[in-house]
């Protein structure tokens, strides 16, 4: 009888252990392939929510991959890549000294960029495996990604449930819809980190790309890329992209902010009402005729010109990625907002729902 009880107890224990293992097992790493009605294709993996490839036509109908990246999802795990194509969270950009105070409580985050916290910390959303599924929508094929970021992950408060939907629309748009809820007040700033080269990845630098940004002001930073608190007018500075200008036209000017950023690595204050979808930027590559519009509900957009790419990474086409071989247009709130009371808030309250939309739209001229 005692032996039967012991065997039963062991069986129950094994079932409980197995159930716990299943409950904590992460989903398998998967690559989803989407193709719209015009032949535009993208590959997205649930590892980091990374856009591995995005093939769009030029003016002659020739398709090229316009995002920097590697061949397989496993390549991103093995290489120390600079957030190529990934979902960034919980907080895109920097938080000074990895600290902020919320509701009178100071939170200490992982520090991974000098003395500061960058892009969600040591293991941000770009390095986790999301739960994914592919669906069809009226606008085109889509991938739904979900992730539970547990209370205390990388130092952040609250169990945060995040949902990101990538839709490849039949208007040749890569649409990104973000939503999230939390069971405790927290801070949140999600963004997407593709490096674009509209001539095709691996095809030279992006300095001749023409860029127009719908922003009268930008966010100056200190030597650690932390905002000074000023929102400076772009007029009369190398940051004036109100009319279409080559990215490289003024990038090497003797100007303090360009020197501090080693080029453009700054947030622009997008004109119009935050929360409403509006045109933030237009990038144009004249040899291919490719044009990319960026639409967003976010208050800001970071322009990063691949200043720290150094040729040590070899992309999916077998070509290295030297300095300024890609540029990023990361729609987001401003850096260090939790420590900057004058900036739009990034606090997500318990019971509230975070929502944000960004669209990368491709046309030819």
PDB file of N, CA, C and O in Angstrom, residues 5 37 42 47 64 78 87 93 116 132 136 161 178 206 245 254 268 273 290 305 311 315 325 334 352:
ATOM      1  N   UNK A   5       1.152   4.201  -2.895  1.00  0.00           N
ATOM      2  CA  UNK A   5       1.031   5.641  -2.621  1.00  0.00           C
ATOM      3  C   UNK A   5       2.258   6.394  -3.126  1.00  0.00           C
ATOM      4  O   UNK A   5       2.164   7.473  -3.690  1.00  0.00           O
ATOM      5  N   UNK A  37      -0.527  40.910 -53.469  1.00  0.00           N
ATOM      6  CA  UNK A  37      -1.071  40.691 -54.820  1.00  0.00           C
ATOM      7  C   UNK A  37      -0.195  41.280 -55.919  1.00  0.00           C
ATOM      8  O   UNK A  37      -0.403  40.993 -57.100  1.00  0.00           O
ATOM      9  N   UNK A  42       7.958  39.595 -48.095  1.00  0.00           N
ATOM     10  CA  UNK A  42       8.741  39.809 -46.887  1.00  0.00           C
ATOM     11  C   UNK A  42       8.854  38.512 -46.124  1.00  0.00           C
ATOM     12  O   UNK A  42       7.971  37.650 -46.198  1.00  0.00           O
ATOM     13  N   UNK A  47      11.635  35.266 -33.875  1.00  0.00           N
ATOM     14  CA  UNK A  47      12.780  35.615 -33.036  1.00  0.00           C
ATOM     15  C   UNK A  47      13.018  37.119 -33.167  1.00  0.00           C
ATOM     16  O   UNK A  47      13.438  37.622 -34.213  1.00  0.00           O
ATOM     17  N   UNK A  64      14.160  44.016 -55.579  1.00  0.00           N
ATOM     18  CA  UNK A  64      15.367  43.924 -54.754  1.00  0.00           C
ATOM     19  C   UNK A  64      14.967  43.935 -53.287  1.00  0.00           C
ATOM     20  O   UNK A  64      13.931  44.492 -52.904  1.00  0.00           O
ATOM     21  N   UNK A  78      23.331  34.039 -33.561  1.00  0.00           N
ATOM     22  CA  UNK A  78      24.767  33.786 -33.450  1.00  0.00           C
ATOM     23  C   UNK A  78      25.603  35.056 -33.545  1.00  0.00           C
ATOM     24  O   UNK A  78      26.721  35.105 -33.056  1.00  0.00           O
ATOM     25  N   UNK A  87      11.928  44.223 -33.611  1.00  0.00           N
ATOM     26  CA  UNK A  87      11.044  44.963 -32.706  1.00  0.00           C
ATOM     27  C   UNK A  87      11.878  45.380 -31.501  1.00  0.00           C
ATOM     28  O   UNK A  87      12.618  44.575 -30.940  1.00  0.00           O
ATOM     29  N   UNK A  93      15.300  53.325 -27.805  1.00  0.00           N
ATOM     30  CA  UNK A  93      16.211  54.431 -27.528  1.00  0.00           C
ATOM     31  C   UNK A  93      16.720  54.347 -26.082  1.00  0.00           C
ATOM     32  O   UNK A  93      16.666  53.289 -25.472  1.00  0.00           O
ATOM     33  N   UNK A 116      24.134  54.050 -19.703  1.00  0.00           N
ATOM     34  CA  UNK A 116      22.709  54.200 -20.010  1.00  0.00           C
ATOM     35  C   UNK A 116      22.053  52.881 -20.431  1.00  0.00           C
ATOM     36  O   UNK A 116      22.726  51.906 -20.760  1.00  0.00           O
ATOM     37  N   UNK A 132       3.861  33.301 -32.581  1.00  0.00           N
ATOM     38  CA  UNK A 132       3.428  33.865 -33.860  1.00  0.00           C
ATOM     39  C   UNK A 132       2.411  33.004 -34.583  1.00  0.00           C
ATOM     40  O   UNK A 132       2.334  31.801 -34.380  1.00  0.00           O
ATOM     41  N   UNK A 136      -4.743  35.864 -42.786  1.00  0.00           N
ATOM     42  CA  UNK A 136      -5.128  36.656 -43.952  1.00  0.00           C
ATOM     43  C   UNK A 136      -6.050  37.770 -43.483  1.00  0.00           C
ATOM     44  O   UNK A 136      -6.922  37.557 -42.647  1.00  0.00           O
ATOM     45  N   UNK A 161       1.674  42.540 -21.587  1.00  0.00           N
ATOM     46  CA  UNK A 161       1.280  41.685 -22.711  1.00  0.00           C
ATOM     47  C   UNK A 161       1.306  42.517 -23.986  1.00  0.00           C
ATOM     48  O   UNK A 161       0.577  43.503 -24.111  1.00  0.00           O
ATOM     49  N   UNK A 178       0.942  48.052 -33.165  1.00  0.00           N
ATOM     50  CA  UNK A 178       1.377  47.638 -31.838  1.00  0.00           C
ATOM     51  C   UNK A 178       0.231  47.842 -30.842  1.00  0.00           C
ATOM     52  O   UNK A 178      -0.499  48.837 -30.913  1.00  0.00           O
ATOM     53  N   UNK A 206      24.149  54.979 -48.348  1.00  0.00           N
ATOM     54  CA  UNK A 206      22.835  55.609 -48.504  1.00  0.00           C
ATOM     55  C   UNK A 206      22.938  57.142 -48.533  1.00  0.00           C
ATOM     56  O   UNK A 206      21.926  57.831 -48.414  1.00  0.00           O
ATOM     57  N   UNK A 245      16.358  66.491 -49.293  1.00  0.00           N
ATOM     58  CA  UNK A 245      17.796  66.755 -49.274  1.00  0.00           C
ATOM     59  C   UNK A 245      18.544  65.436 -49.187  1.00  0.00           C
ATOM     60  O   UNK A 245      18.118  64.514 -48.488  1.00  0.00           O
ATOM     61  N   UNK A 254      30.881  70.638 -39.812  1.00  0.00           N
ATOM     62  CA  UNK A 254      31.472  70.907 -38.499  1.00  0.00           C
ATOM     63  C   UNK A 254      30.384  71.463 -37.582  1.00  0.00           C
ATOM     64  O   UNK A 254      30.284  72.674 -37.370  1.00  0.00           O
ATOM     65  N   UNK A 268      13.403  63.320 -34.401  1.00  0.00           N
ATOM     66  CA  UNK A 268      12.724  64.490 -34.958  1.00  0.00           C
ATOM     67  C   UNK A 268      11.312  64.547 -34.402  1.00  0.00           C
ATOM     68  O   UNK A 268      10.657  63.518 -34.232  1.00  0.00           O
ATOM     69  N   UNK A 273      -0.625  66.147 -35.059  1.00  0.00           N
ATOM     70  CA  UNK A 273      -1.118  65.650 -33.777  1.00  0.00           C
ATOM     71  C   UNK A 273      -0.692  64.216 -33.544  1.00  0.00           C
ATOM     72  O   UNK A 273      -1.059  63.323 -34.310  1.00  0.00           O
ATOM     73  N   UNK A 290      12.883  54.029 -56.494  1.00  0.00           N
ATOM     74  CA  UNK A 290      12.123  53.611 -55.311  1.00  0.00           C
ATOM     75  C   UNK A 290      11.925  54.777 -54.345  1.00  0.00           C
ATOM     76  O   UNK A 290      12.855  55.543 -54.079  1.00  0.00           O
ATOM     77  N   UNK A 305      21.819  56.939 -39.309  1.00  0.00           N
ATOM     78  CA  UNK A 305      22.433  56.768 -40.622  1.00  0.00           C
ATOM     79  C   UNK A 305      23.534  55.707 -40.636  1.00  0.00           C
ATOM     80  O   UNK A 305      24.481  55.803 -41.411  1.00  0.00           O
ATOM     81  N   UNK A 311      31.672  47.325 -41.522  1.00  0.00           N
ATOM     82  CA  UNK A 311      32.111  46.327 -42.486  1.00  0.00           C
ATOM     83  C   UNK A 311      32.368  44.959 -41.890  1.00  0.00           C
ATOM     84  O   UNK A 311      32.660  44.001 -42.624  1.00  0.00           O
ATOM     85  N   UNK A 315      26.230  40.564 -44.952  1.00  0.00           N
ATOM     86  CA  UNK A 315      24.798  40.378 -45.100  1.00  0.00           C
ATOM     87  C   UNK A 315      24.424  39.156 -45.906  1.00  0.00           C
ATOM     88  O   UNK A 315      25.270  38.370 -46.351  1.00  0.00           O
ATOM     89  N   UNK A 325      25.790  52.126 -44.770  1.00  0.00           N
ATOM     90  CA  UNK A 325      25.224  51.307 -45.847  1.00  0.00           C
ATOM     91  C   UNK A 325      23.735  51.059 -45.640  1.00  0.00           C
ATOM     92  O   UNK A 325      23.102  50.374 -46.444  1.00  0.00           O
ATOM     93  N   UNK A 334      10.150  60.233 -27.575  1.00  0.00           N
ATOM     94  CA  UNK A 334      11.495  60.784 -27.473  1.00  0.00           C
ATOM     95  C   UNK A 334      12.338  59.960 -26.493  1.00  0.00           C
ATOM     96  O   UNK A 334      11.801  59.333 -25.574  1.00  0.00           O
ATOM     97  N   UNK A 352      -5.055  50.378 -18.891  1.00  0.00           N
ATOM     98  CA  UNK A 352      -5.092  51.119 -20.157  1.00  0.00           C
ATOM     99  C   UNK A 352      -4.494  50.260 -21.274  1.00  0.00           C
ATOM    100  O   UNK A 352      -3.816  49.259 -21.013  1.00  0.00           O
TER     101      UNK A 352
END
